[in-house]
Short mmCIF file of C-alpha atoms in Angstrom, two decimals:
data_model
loop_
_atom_site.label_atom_id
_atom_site.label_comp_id
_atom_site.label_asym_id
_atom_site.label_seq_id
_atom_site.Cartn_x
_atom_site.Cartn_y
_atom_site.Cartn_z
CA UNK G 21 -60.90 205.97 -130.29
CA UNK G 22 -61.39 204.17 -133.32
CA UNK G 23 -63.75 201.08 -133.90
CA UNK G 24 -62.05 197.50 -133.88
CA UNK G 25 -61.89 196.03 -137.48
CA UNK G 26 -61.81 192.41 -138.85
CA UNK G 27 -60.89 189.91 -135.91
CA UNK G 28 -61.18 192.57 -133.00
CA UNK G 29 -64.49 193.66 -134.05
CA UNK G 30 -65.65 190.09 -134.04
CA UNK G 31 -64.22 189.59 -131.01
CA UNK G 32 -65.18 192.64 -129.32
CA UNK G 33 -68.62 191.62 -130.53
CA UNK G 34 -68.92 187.63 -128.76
CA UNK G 35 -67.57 189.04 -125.75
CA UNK G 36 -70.06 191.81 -125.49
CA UNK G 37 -72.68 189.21 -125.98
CA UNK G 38 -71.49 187.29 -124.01
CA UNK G 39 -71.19 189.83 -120.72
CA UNK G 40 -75.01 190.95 -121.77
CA UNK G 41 -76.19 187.18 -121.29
CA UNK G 42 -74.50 186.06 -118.41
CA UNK G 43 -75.67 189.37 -116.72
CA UNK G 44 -79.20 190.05 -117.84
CA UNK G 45 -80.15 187.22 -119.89
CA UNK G 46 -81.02 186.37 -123.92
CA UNK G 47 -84.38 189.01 -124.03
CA UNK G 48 -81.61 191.86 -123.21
CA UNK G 49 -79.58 191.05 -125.99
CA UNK G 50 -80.17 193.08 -128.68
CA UNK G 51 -78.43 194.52 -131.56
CA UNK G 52 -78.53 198.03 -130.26
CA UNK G 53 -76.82 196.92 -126.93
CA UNK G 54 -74.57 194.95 -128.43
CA UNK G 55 -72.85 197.70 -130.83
CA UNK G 56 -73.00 200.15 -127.79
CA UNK G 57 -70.92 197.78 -125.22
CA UNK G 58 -69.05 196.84 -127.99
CA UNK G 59 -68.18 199.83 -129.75
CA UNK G 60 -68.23 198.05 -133.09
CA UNK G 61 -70.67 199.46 -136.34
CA UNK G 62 -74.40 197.70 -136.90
CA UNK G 63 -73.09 197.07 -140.27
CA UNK G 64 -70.53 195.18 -139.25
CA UNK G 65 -72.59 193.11 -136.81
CA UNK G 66 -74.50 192.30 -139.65
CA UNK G 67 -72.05 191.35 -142.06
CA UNK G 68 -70.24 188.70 -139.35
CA UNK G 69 -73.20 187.30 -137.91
CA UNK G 70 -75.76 188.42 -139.99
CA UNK G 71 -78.53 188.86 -136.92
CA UNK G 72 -78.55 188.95 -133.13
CA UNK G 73 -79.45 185.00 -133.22
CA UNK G 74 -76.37 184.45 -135.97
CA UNK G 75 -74.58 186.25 -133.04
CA UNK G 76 -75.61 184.18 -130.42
CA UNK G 77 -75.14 180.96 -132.16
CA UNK G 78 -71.80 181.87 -132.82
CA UNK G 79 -70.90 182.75 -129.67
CA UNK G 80 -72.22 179.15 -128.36
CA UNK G 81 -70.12 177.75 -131.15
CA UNK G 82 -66.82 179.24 -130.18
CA UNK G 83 -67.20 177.54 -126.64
CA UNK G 84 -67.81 174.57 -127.75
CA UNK G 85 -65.49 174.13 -129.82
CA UNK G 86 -61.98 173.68 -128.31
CA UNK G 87 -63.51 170.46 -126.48
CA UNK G 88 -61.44 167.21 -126.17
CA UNK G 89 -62.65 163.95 -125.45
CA UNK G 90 -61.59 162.80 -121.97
CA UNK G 91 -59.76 160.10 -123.13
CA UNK G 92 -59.84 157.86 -119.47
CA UNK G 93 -59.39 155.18 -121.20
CA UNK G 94 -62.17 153.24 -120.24
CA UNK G 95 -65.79 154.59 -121.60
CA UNK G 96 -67.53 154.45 -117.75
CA UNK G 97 -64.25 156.76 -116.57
CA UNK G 98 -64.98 158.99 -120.24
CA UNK G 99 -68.88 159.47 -119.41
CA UNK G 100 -68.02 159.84 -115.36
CA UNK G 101 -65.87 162.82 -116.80
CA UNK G 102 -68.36 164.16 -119.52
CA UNK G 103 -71.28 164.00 -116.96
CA UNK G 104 -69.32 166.20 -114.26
CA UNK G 105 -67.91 168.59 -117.13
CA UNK G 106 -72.12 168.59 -118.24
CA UNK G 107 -72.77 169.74 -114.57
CA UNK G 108 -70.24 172.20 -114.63
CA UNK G 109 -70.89 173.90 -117.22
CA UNK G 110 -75.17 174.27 -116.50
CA UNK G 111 -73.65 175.93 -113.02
CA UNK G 112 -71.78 178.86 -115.11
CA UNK G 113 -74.41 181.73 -115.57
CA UNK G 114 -73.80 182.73 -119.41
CA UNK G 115 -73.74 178.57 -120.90
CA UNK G 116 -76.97 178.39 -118.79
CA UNK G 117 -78.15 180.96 -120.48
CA UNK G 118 -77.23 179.73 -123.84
CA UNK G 119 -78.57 176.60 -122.99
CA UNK G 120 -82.21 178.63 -122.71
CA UNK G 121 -81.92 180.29 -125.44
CA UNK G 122 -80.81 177.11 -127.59
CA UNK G 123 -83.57 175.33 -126.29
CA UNK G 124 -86.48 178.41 -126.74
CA UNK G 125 -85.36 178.56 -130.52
CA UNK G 126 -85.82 175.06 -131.07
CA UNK G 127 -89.12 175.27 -129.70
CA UNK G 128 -90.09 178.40 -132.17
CA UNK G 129 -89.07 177.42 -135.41
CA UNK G 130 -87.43 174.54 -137.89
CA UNK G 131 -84.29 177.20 -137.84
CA UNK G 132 -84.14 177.40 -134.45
CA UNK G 133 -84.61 173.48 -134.08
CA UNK G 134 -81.77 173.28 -136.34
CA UNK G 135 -79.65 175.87 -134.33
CA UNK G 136 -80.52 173.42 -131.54
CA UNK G 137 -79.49 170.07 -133.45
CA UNK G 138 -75.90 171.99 -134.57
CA UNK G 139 -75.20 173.00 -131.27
CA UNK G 140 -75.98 169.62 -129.83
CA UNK G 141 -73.67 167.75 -132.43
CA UNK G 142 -70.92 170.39 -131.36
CA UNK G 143 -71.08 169.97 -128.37
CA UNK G 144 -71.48 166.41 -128.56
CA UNK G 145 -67.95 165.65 -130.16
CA UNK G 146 -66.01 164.61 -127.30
CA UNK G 147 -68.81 162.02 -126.76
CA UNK G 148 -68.77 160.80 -130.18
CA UNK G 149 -64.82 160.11 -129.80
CA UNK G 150 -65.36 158.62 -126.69
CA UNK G 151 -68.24 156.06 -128.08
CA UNK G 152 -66.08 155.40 -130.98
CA UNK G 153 -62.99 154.60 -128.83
CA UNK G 154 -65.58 152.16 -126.62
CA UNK G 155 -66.01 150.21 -130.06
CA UNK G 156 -62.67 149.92 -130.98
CA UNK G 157 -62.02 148.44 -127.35
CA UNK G 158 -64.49 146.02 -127.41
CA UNK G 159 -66.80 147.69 -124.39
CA UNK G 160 -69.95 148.22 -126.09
CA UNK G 161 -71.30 146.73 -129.47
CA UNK G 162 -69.82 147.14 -133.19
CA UNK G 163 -73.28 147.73 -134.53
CA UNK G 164 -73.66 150.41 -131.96
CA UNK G 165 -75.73 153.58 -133.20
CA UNK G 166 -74.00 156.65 -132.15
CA UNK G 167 -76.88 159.45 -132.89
CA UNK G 168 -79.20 156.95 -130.86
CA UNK G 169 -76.07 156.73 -128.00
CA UNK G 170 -75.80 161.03 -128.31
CA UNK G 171 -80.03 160.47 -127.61
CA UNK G 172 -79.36 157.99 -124.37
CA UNK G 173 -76.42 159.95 -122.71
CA UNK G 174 -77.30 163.81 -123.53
CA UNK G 175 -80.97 162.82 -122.68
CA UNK G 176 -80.67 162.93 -118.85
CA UNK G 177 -78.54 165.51 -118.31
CA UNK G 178 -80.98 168.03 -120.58
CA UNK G 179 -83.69 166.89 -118.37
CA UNK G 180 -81.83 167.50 -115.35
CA UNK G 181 -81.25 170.62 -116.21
CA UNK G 182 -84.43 171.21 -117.55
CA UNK G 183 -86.32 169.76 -114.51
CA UNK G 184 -84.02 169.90 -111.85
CA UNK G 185 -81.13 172.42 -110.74
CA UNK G 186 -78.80 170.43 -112.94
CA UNK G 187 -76.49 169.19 -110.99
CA UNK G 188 -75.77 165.50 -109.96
CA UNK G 189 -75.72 164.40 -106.52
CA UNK G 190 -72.53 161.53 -106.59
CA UNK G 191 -75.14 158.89 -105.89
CA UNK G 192 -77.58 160.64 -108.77
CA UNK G 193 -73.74 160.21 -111.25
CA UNK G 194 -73.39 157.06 -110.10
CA UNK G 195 -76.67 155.63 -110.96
CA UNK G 196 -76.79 157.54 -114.23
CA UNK G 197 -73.62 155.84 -115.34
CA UNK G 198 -74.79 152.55 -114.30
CA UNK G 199 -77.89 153.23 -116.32
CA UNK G 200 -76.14 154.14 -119.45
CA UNK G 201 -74.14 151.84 -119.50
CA UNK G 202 -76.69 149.11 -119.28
CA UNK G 203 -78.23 150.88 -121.75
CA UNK G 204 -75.71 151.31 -124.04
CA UNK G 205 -74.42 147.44 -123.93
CA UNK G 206 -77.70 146.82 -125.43
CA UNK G 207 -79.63 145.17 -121.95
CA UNK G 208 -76.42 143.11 -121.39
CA UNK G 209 -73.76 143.53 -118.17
CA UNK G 210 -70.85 144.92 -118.80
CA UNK G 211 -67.45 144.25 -116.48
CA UNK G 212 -67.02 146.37 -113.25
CA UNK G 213 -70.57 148.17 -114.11
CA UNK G 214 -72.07 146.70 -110.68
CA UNK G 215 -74.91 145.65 -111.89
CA UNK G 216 -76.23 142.08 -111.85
CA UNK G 217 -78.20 140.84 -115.04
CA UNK G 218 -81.96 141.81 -115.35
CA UNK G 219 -84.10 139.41 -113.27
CA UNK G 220 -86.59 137.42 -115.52
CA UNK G 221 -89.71 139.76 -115.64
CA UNK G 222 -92.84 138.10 -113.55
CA UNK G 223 -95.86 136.92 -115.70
CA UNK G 224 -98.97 139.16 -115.68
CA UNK G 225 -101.67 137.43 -113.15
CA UNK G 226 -104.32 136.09 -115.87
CA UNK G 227 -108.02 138.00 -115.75
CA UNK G 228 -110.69 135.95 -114.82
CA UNK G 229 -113.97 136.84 -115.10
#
């Protein structure tokens, strides 16, 4: 049989990294066992991806990258949908996986903090759209800062999965969305959030000596 060329090589090659993470995890995955499930030349490996990490990255690229903003029309009902979509995908074995390895790079190396920061704008695009579409309705401020808003909502869901099992518990999405919204509405309510306005902090009790 003769070895896949151009597209089907490439192909051939994200899906047999992708089968080798999602079974045995980013320390098997290496160049050697990724031309033999694949059946596709080293040479060629190198000249798509350049290395096993150009691989990788490229793999997490092409599953990001078909994303759509939920478009709910309301930006709670957007980041109800993102949140659960976050959760779902942590659960599937090989975007866990990428996930770790994402994360490992970007605590080796600038690169791999780079890969990280690429991966996280990516991914991050349906978000983005949704913020912007939250401005243009009025729901959360003009003078917004969207990397800072990426920061507040991707924040808790990294540490959950991080931390935690990643998954949220309905009460655990509910809270998180009242939270970021709050948050993201600068300290200020926001209609049909169900949260009251922060109650004046009490004074410190004065020292005395």
């Amino acid at each position: 049989m003769g070895r896949p060329r151009n597209a089907d090589a490439r192909a051939a090659l994200l899906q047999a990294a992708g089968e080798i993470l999602a079974e045995s995890g980013a320390l098997a995955l290496t160049v050697d066992e990724v031309v033999r499930r694949s059946g596709v030349a080293k040479t060629t490996l190198y000249r798509h991806f350049g290395s096993a990490d150009g691989l990788i990255f490229a793999l997490t690229a092409s599953r990001v990258a078909a994303a759509e903003s939920p478009g709910t029309g309301s930006l709670r009902g957007d980041l109800r949908a993102i949140f659960l979509a976050y959760g779902e995908m942590f659960e599937e074995p090989l975007s866990r996986e990428l996930f770790v390895w994402l994360l490992t790079k970007a605590m080796q190396s600038p690169q791999g903090a780079a890969l990280f920061a690429a991966a996280r704008i990516q991914s991050g695009g349906p978000t983005v759209v949704a913020l912007k579409r939250a401005i243009e309705r009025g729901e959360i401020p003009a003078s917004t800062n969207i990397e800072m808003a990426m920061h507040v909502i991707q924040g808790p869901l990294i540490s959950k999965r991080v931390i935690g099992n990643g998954r949220l518990a309905p009460e655990e999405l509910e809270l998180l969305l009242n939270m970021t919204m709050r948050a993201l509405a600068g300290g200020s309510p926001l209609a049909g959030d169900g949260l009251r306005p922060f109650p004046s902090a009490a004074p410190y009790p004065s020292s005395t000596s």
